CSV table of C-alpha atoms and ligand atoms in Angstrom, one decimal:
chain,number,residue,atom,x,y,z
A,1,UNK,CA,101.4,135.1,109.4
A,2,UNK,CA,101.7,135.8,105.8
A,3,UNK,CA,101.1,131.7,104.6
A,4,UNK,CA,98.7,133.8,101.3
A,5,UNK,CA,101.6,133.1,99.0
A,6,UNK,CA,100.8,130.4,96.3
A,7,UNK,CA,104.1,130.0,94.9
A,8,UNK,CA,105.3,126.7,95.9
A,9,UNK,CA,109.0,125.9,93.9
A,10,UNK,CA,111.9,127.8,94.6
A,11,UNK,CA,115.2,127.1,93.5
A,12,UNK,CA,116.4,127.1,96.6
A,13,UNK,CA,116.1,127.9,100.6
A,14,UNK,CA,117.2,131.3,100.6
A,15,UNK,CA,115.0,132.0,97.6
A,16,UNK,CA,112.1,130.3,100.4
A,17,UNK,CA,112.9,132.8,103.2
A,18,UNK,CA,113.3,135.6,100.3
A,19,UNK,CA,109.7,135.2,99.5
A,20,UNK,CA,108.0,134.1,102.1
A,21,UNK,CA,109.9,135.6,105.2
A,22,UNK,CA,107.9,133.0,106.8
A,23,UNK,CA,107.7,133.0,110.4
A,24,UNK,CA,106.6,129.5,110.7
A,25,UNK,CA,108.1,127.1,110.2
A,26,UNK,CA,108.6,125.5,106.1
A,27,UNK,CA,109.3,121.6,104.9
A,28,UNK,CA,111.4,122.3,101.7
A,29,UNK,CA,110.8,118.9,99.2
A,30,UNK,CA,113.6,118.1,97.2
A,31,UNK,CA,111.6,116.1,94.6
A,32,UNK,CA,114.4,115.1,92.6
A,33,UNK,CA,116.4,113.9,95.5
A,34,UNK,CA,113.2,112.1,96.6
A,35,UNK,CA,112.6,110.7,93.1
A,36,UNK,CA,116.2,109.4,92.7
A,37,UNK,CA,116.5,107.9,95.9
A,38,UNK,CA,113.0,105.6,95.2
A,39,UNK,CA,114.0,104.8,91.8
A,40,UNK,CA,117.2,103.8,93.1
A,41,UNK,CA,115.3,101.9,96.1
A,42,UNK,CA,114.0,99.9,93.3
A,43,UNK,CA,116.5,99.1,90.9
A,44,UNK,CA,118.5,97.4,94.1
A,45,UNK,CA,115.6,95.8,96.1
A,46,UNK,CA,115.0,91.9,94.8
A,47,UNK,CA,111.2,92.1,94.8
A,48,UNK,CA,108.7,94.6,94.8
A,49,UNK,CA,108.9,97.8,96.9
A,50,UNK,CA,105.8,99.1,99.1
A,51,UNK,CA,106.5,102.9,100.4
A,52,UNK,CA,105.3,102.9,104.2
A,53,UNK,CA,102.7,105.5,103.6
A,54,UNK,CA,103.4,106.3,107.7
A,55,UNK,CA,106.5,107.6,107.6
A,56,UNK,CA,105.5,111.1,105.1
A,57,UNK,CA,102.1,111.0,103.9
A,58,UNK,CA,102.3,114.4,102.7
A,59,UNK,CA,100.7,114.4,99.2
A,60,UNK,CA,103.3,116.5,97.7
A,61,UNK,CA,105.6,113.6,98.9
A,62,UNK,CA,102.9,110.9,97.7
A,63,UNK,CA,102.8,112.5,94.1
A,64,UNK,CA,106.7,112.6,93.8
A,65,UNK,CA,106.8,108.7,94.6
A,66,UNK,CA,103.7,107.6,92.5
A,67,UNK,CA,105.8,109.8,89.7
A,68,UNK,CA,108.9,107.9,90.3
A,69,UNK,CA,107.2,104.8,89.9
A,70,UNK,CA,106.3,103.4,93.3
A,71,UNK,CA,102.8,101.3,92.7
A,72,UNK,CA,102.5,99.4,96.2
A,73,UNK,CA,102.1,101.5,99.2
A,74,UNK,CA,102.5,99.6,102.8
A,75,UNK,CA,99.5,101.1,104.5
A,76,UNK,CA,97.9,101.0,108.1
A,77,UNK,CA,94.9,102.4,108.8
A,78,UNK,CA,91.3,102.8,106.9
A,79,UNK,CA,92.3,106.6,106.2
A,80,UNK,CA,96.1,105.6,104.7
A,81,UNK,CA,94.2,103.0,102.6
A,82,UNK,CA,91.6,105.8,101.2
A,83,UNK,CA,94.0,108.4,100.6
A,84,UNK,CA,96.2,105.9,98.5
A,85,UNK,CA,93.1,104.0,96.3
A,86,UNK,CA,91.6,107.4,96.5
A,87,UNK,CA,94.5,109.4,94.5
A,88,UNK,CA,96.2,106.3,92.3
A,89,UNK,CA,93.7,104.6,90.2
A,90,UNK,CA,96.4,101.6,89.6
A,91,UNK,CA,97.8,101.7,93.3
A,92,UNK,CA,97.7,98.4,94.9
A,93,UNK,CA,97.4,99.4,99.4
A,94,UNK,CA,98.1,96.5,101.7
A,95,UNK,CA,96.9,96.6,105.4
A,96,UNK,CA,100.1,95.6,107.2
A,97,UNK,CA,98.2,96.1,110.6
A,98,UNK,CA,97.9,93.6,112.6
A,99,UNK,CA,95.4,94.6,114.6
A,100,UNK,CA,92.4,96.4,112.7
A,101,UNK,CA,88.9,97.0,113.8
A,102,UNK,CA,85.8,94.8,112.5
A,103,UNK,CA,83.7,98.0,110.1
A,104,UNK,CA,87.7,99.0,109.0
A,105,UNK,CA,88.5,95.1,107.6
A,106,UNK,CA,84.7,95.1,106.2
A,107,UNK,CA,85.6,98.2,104.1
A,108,UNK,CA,89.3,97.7,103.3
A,109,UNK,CA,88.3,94.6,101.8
A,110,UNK,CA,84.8,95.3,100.2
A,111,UNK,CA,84.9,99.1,99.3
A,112,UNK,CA,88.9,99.4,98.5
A,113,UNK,CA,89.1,95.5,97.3
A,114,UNK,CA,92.2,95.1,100.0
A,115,UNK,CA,93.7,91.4,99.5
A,116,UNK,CA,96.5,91.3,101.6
A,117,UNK,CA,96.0,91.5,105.6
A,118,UNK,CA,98.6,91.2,108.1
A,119,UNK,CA,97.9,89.4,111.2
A,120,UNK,CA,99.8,87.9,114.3
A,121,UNK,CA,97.3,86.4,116.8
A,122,UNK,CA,94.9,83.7,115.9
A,123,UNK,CA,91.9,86.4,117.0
A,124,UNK,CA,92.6,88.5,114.5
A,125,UNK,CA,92.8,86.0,111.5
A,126,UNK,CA,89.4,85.0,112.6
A,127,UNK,CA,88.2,88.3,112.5
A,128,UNK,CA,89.6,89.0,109.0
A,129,UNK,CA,87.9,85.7,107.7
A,130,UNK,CA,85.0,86.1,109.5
A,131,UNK,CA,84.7,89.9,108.3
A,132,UNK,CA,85.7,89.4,104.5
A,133,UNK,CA,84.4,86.0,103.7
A,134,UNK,CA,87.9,84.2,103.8
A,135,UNK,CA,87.8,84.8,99.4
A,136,UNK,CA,91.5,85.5,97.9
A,137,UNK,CA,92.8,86.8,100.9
A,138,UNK,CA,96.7,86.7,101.2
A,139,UNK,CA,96.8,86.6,105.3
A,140,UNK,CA,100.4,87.6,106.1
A,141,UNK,CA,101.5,86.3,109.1
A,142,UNK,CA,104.0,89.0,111.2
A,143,UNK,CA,106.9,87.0,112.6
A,144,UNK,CA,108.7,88.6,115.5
A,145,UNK,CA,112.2,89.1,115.2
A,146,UNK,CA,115.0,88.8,118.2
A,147,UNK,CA,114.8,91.9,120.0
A,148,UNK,CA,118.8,91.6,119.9
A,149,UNK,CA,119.0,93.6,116.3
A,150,UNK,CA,120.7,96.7,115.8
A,151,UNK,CA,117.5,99.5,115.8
A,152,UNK,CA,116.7,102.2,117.2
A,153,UNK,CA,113.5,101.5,117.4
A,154,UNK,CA,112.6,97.7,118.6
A,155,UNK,CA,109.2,96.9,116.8
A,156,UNK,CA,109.1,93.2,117.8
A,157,UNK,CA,108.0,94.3,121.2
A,158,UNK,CA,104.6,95.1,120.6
A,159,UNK,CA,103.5,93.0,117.1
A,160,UNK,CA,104.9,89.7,115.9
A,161,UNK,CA,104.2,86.3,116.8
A,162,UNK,CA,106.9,83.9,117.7
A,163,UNK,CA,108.4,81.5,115.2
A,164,UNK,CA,106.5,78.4,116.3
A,165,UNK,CA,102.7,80.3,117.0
A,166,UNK,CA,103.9,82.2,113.4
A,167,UNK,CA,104.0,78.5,112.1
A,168,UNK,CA,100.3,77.6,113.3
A,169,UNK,CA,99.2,80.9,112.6
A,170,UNK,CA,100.1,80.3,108.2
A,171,UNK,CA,98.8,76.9,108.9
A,172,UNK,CA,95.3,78.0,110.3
A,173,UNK,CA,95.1,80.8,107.4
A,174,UNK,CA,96.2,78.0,105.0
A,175,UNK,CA,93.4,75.6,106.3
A,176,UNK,CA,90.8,78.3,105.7
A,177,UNK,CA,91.6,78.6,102.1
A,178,UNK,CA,94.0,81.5,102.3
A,179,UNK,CA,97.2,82.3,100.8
A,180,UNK,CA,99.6,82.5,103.3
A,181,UNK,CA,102.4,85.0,103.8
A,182,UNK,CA,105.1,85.9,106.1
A,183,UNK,CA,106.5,89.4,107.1
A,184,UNK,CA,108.7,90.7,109.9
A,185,UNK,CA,110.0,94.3,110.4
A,186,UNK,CA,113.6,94.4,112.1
A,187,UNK,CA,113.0,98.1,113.7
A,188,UNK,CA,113.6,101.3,112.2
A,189,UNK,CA,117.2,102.7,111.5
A,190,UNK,CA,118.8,99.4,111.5
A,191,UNK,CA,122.5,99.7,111.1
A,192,UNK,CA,123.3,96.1,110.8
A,193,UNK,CA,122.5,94.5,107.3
A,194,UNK,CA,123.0,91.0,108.6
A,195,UNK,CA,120.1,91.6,111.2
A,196,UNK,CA,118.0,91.3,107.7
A,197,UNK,CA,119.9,87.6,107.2
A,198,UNK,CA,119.0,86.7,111.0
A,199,UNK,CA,115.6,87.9,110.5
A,200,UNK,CA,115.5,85.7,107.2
A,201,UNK,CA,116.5,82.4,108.7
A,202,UNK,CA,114.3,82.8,111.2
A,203,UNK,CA,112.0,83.3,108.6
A,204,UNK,CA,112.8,80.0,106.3
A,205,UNK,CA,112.4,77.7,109.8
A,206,UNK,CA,109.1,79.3,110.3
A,207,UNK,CA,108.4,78.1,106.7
A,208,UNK,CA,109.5,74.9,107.3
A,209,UNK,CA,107.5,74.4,110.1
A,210,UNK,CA,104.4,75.7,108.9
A,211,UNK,CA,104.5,73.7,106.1
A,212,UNK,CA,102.8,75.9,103.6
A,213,UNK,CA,104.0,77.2,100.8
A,214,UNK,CA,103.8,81.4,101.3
A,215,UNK,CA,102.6,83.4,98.4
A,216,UNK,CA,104.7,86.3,99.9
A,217,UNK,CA,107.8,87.0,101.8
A,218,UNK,CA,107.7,90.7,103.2
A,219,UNK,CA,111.6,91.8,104.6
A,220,UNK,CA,109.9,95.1,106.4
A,221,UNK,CA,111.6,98.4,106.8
A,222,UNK,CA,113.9,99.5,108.8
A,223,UNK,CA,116.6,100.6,106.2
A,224,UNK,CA,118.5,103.1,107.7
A,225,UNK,CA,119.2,106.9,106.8
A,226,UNK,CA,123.1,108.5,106.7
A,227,UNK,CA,122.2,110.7,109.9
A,228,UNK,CA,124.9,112.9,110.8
A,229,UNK,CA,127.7,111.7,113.2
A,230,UNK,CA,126.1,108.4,112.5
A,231,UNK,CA,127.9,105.9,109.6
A,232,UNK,CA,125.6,103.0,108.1
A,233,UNK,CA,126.6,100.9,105.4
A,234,UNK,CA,125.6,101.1,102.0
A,235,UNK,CA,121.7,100.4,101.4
A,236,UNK,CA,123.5,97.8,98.4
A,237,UNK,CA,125.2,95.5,101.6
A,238,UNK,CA,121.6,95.9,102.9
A,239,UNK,CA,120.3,94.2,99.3
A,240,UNK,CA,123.3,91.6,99.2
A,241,UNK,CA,122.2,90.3,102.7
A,242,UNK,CA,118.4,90.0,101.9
A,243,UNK,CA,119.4,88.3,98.4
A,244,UNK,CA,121.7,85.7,100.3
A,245,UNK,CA,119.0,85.3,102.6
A,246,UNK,CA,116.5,84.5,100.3
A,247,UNK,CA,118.7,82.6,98.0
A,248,UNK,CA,119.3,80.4,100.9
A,249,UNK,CA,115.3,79.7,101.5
A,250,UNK,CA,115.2,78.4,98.0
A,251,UNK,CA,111.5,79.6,97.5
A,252,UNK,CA,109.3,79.2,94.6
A,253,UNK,CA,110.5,81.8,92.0
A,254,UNK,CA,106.3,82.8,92.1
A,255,UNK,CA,106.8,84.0,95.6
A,256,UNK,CA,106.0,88.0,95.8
A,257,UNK,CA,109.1,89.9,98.0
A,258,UNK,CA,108.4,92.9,99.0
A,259,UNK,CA,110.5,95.4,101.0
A,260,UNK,CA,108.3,98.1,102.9
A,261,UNK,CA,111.1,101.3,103.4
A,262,UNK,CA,109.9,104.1,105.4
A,263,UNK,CA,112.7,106.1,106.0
A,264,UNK,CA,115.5,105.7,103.9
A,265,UNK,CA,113.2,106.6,101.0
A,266,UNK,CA,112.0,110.0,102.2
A,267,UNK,CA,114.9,111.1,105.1
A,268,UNK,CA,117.1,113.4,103.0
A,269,UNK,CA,114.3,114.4,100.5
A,270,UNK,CA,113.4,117.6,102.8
A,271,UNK,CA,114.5,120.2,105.1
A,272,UNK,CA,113.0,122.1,107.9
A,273,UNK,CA,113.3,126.3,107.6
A,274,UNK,CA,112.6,127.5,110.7
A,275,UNK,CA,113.2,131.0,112.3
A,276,UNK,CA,114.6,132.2,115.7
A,277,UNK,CA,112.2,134.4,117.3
A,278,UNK,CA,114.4,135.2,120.7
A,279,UNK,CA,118.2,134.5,121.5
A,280,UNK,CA,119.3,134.3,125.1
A,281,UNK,CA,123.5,134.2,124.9
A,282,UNK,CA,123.7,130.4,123.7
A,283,UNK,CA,120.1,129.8,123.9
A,284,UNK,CA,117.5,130.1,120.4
A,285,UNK,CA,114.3,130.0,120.6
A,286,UNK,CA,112.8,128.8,117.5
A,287,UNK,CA,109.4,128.4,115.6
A,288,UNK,CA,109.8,124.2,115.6
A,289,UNK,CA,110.7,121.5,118.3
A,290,UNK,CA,109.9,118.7,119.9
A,291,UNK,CA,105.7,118.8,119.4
A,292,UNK,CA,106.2,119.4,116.5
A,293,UNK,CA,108.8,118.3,113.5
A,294,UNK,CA,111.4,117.1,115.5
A,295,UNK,CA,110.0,114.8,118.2
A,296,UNK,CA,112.1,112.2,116.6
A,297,UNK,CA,115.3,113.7,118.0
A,298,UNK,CA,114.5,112.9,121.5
A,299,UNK,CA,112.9,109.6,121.3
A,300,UNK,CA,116.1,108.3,119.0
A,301,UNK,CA,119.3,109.3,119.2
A,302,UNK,CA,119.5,111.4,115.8
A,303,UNK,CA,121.4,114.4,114.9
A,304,UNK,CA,120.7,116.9,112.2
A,305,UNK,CA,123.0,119.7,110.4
A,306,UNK,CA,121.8,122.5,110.7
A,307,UNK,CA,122.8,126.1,108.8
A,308,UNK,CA,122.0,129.7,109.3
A,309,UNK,CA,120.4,132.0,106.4
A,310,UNK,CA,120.3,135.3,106.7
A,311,UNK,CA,119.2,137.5,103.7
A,312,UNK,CA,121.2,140.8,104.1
A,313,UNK,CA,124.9,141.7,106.1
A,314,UNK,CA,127.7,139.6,107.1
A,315,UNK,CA,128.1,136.4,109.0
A,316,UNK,CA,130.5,135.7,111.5
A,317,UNK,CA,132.6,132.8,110.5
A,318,UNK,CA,133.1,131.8,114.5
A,319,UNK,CA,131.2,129.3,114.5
A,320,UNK,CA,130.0,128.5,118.2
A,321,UNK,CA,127.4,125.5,120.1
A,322,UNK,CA,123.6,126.5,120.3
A,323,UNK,CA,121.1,125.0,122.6
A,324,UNK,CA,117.6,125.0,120.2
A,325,UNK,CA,114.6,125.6,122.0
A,326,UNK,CA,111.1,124.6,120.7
A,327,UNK,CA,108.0,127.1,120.3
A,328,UNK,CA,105.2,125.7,123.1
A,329,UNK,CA,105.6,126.6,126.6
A,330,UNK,CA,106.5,122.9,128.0
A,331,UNK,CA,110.5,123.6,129.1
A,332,UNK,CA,111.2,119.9,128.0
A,333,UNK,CA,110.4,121.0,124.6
A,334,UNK,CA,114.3,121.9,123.6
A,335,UNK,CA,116.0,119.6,121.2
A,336,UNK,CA,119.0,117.6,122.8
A,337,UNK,CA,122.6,118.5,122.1
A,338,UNK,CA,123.5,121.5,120.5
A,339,UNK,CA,124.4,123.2,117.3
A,340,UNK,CA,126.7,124.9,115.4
A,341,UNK,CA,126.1,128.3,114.2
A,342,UNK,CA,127.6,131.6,113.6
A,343,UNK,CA,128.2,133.4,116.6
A,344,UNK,CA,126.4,136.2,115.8
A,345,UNK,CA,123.1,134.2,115.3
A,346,UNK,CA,120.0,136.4,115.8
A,347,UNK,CA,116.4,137.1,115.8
A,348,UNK,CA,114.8,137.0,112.8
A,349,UNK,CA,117.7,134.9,111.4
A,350,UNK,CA,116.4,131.5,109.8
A,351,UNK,CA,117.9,128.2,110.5
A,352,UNK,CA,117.9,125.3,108.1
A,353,UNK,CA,117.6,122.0,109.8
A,354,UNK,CA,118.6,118.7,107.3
A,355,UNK,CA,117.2,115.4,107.0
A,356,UNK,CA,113.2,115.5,108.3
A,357,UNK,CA,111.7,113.9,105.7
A,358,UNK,CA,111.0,111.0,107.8
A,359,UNK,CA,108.7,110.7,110.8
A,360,UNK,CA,108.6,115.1,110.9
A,361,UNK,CA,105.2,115.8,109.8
A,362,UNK,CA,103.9,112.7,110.3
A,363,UNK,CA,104.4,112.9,114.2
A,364,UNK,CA,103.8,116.6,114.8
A,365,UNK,CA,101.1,117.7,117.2
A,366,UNK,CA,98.9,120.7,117.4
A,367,UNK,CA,100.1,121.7,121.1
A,368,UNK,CA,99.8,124.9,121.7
A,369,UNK,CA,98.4,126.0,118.9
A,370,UNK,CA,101.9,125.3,116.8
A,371,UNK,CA,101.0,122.7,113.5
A,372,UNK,CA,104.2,122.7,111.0
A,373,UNK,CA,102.0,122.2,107.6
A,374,UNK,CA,103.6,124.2,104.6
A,375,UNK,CA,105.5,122.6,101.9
A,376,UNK,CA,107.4,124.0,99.3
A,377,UNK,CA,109.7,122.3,96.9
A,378,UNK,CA,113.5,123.6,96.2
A,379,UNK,CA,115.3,122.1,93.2
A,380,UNK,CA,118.7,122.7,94.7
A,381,UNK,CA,120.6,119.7,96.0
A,382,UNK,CA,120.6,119.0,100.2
A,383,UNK,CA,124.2,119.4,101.3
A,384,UNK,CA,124.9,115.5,102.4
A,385,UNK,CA,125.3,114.5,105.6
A,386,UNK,CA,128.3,115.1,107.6
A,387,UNK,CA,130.1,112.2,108.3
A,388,UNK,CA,130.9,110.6,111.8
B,1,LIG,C1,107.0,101.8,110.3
B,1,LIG,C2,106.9,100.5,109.5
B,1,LIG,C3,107.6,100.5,108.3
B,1,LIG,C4,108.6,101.5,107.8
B,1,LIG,O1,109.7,101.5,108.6
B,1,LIG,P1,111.0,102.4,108.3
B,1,LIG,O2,111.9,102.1,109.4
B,1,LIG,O3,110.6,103.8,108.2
B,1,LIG,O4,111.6,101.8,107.0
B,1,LIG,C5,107.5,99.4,107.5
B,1,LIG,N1,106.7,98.3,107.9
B,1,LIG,C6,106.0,98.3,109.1
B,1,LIG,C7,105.1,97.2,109.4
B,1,LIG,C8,106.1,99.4,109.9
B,1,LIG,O5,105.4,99.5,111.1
């Protein structure tokens, strides 16, 4: 595999498969769509904005943020935490995990000077105190949210204490000489802006019942990406919702809000070039599936565009279905549905799959030998989704 290339920007994905001919597959960055999409993030969110490292921790995609002016960086594990301090000097990392081990609290807190911890059991606040010395910690309390939203992913399942235990929880952290905080996370790809209003009520009667007054309010994630075949509302009726909502709680104006987006901030920044190595009638076999970048596709309903480059000759303009199958040798490694592509599709052909920026290389595995790791970055613009 000829990967010996150093030449990382192209000016677009043709010029990619041009000079590379790779035969693996290629994440192609679109910095300035990534850029514009934070900053814009930003501008619209009422508070402060952490990226969830999580979702793309590629450096390449790390650098683009840090340039576009993200400072805050919602992190989860000792290793997300080093790799942001690590890189940005003037960073600020907060461990939004509830459940951490003894030696990684110790060191988040004494060798990366974390502050803010999230917790949702009363175990686990003890073990933060106990572990840190209890001094100017911010222990944000996760609130679960009603598994009735409209995710795709329901994260309430597994973390979150209920409203009332979320109450004693800020009032134990408070009686230790804490600040106290409150966060909640309504799942990922949330199409319903108002679940963020629910979520926020929910979140004021906690409040009330605790009795404390939080240093920080922390809306989550969850904002959506336009996936294709799939319409959400505007990210702005996402922002009018959380700014009712919080208008409505009447806090402190020296509250801290922060949002933590994942995916809407990196979805449509990249593209996956991948290559078809074999084609059975309707069936490709390509260099990238469901082990790899596109394991999202079968856990959540998702659907990406896809487009054919070839470099030299014609393409048939018939368009016609395609079932994609994945590199390892597992046969449940095909992505669901199909699609369309010229009918004369072949091998060596590549195929340019939209909209992996989120959860791709984050969630790829090395099975059999197949690891999707190069990056390059194309200045072009993404075609946008297509719509429902
Ligand atoms: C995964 C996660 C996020 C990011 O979620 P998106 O849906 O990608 O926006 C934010 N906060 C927490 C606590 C998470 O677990």
């Amino acid at each position: 595999m000829a990967r010996a290339s150093s030449k990382r920007r192209f000016s677009d994905v043709p010029a990619v498969a041009r000079a590379l001919q790779p035969s693996y597959p290629v994440y192609c960055l679109r910095p300035e769509v990534l850029a514009e999409t934070a900053r814009r993030f930003i501008s619209i969110f009422p508070g402060t904005v952490l990226y969830a490292v999580k979702c793309n921790p590629h450096p390449m995609v790390l650098d683009v943020l840090y340039r576009a002016g993200i400072r805050h960086f919602d992190t989860a594990s000792l290793p997300e935490i080093a790799q942001i301090c690590e890189t940005y000097s003037d960073a600020h990392a907060y461990f939004m995990h509830p459940v951490k081990g003894r030696a990684v609290i110790k060191s988040a807190y004494a060798v990366y000077g974390i502050r803010h911890f999230v917790v949702d059991h009363e175990s686990e606040l003890a073990k933060v105190v106990d572990e840190t010395g209890g001094e100017d910690l911010v222990i944000v309390v996760r609130m679960r949210t009603p598994t009735s939203l409209q995710t795709l992913y329901d994260l309430s399942s597994k973390f979150g204490a209920t409203p009332p235990d979320a109450a004693a929880l800020m009032r134990a952290a408070h009686e230790r000489g804490c600040k106290v905080g409150l966060a909640f996370h309504v799942g990922s790809q949330c199409s319903d802006p108002s679940s963020y209003g629910t979520a926020l009520t929910l979140a004021g009667e906690t409040i009330e019942m605790a009795g404390v007054e939080p240093a920080c309010l922390d809306v989550g994630g969850g904002f959506p990406a336009a996936y294709t075949g799939k319409s959400v509302p505007p990210l702005e009726d996402y922002m009018s919702e959380i700014r009712i909502g919080l208008k409505r709680l009447a806090l402190r104006p020296t509250v801290d809000v922060f949002a933590e987006p994942g995916r809407a901030i990196v979805a449509d920044s990249c593209s996956l070039l991948t290559q078809v190595q074999l084609r059975k009638d309707n069936r490709l076999y390509i260099n990238d599936g469901i082990y790899g970048s596109l394991s999202e596709m079968v856990q959540v309903d998702i659907r990406l565009q896809a487009r054919l480059i070839r470099l030299a000759g014609d393409v048939s303009e018939t368009m016609y279905p395609f079932v994609l199958n994945g590199p390892t040798c597992d046969s449940v490694d095909v992505l669901p549905g199909t699609f369309d592509l010229p009918a004369d599709v072949r091998e060596g052909d590549w195929i340019e799959i939209d909209q992996v920026g989120a959860y791709s290389n984050a969630l790829a595995t090395r099975f059999n030998g197949f690891f999707p790791e190069t990056f390059v970055e194309v200045h072009d613009e993404p075609p946008a989704a297509a719509a429902a």
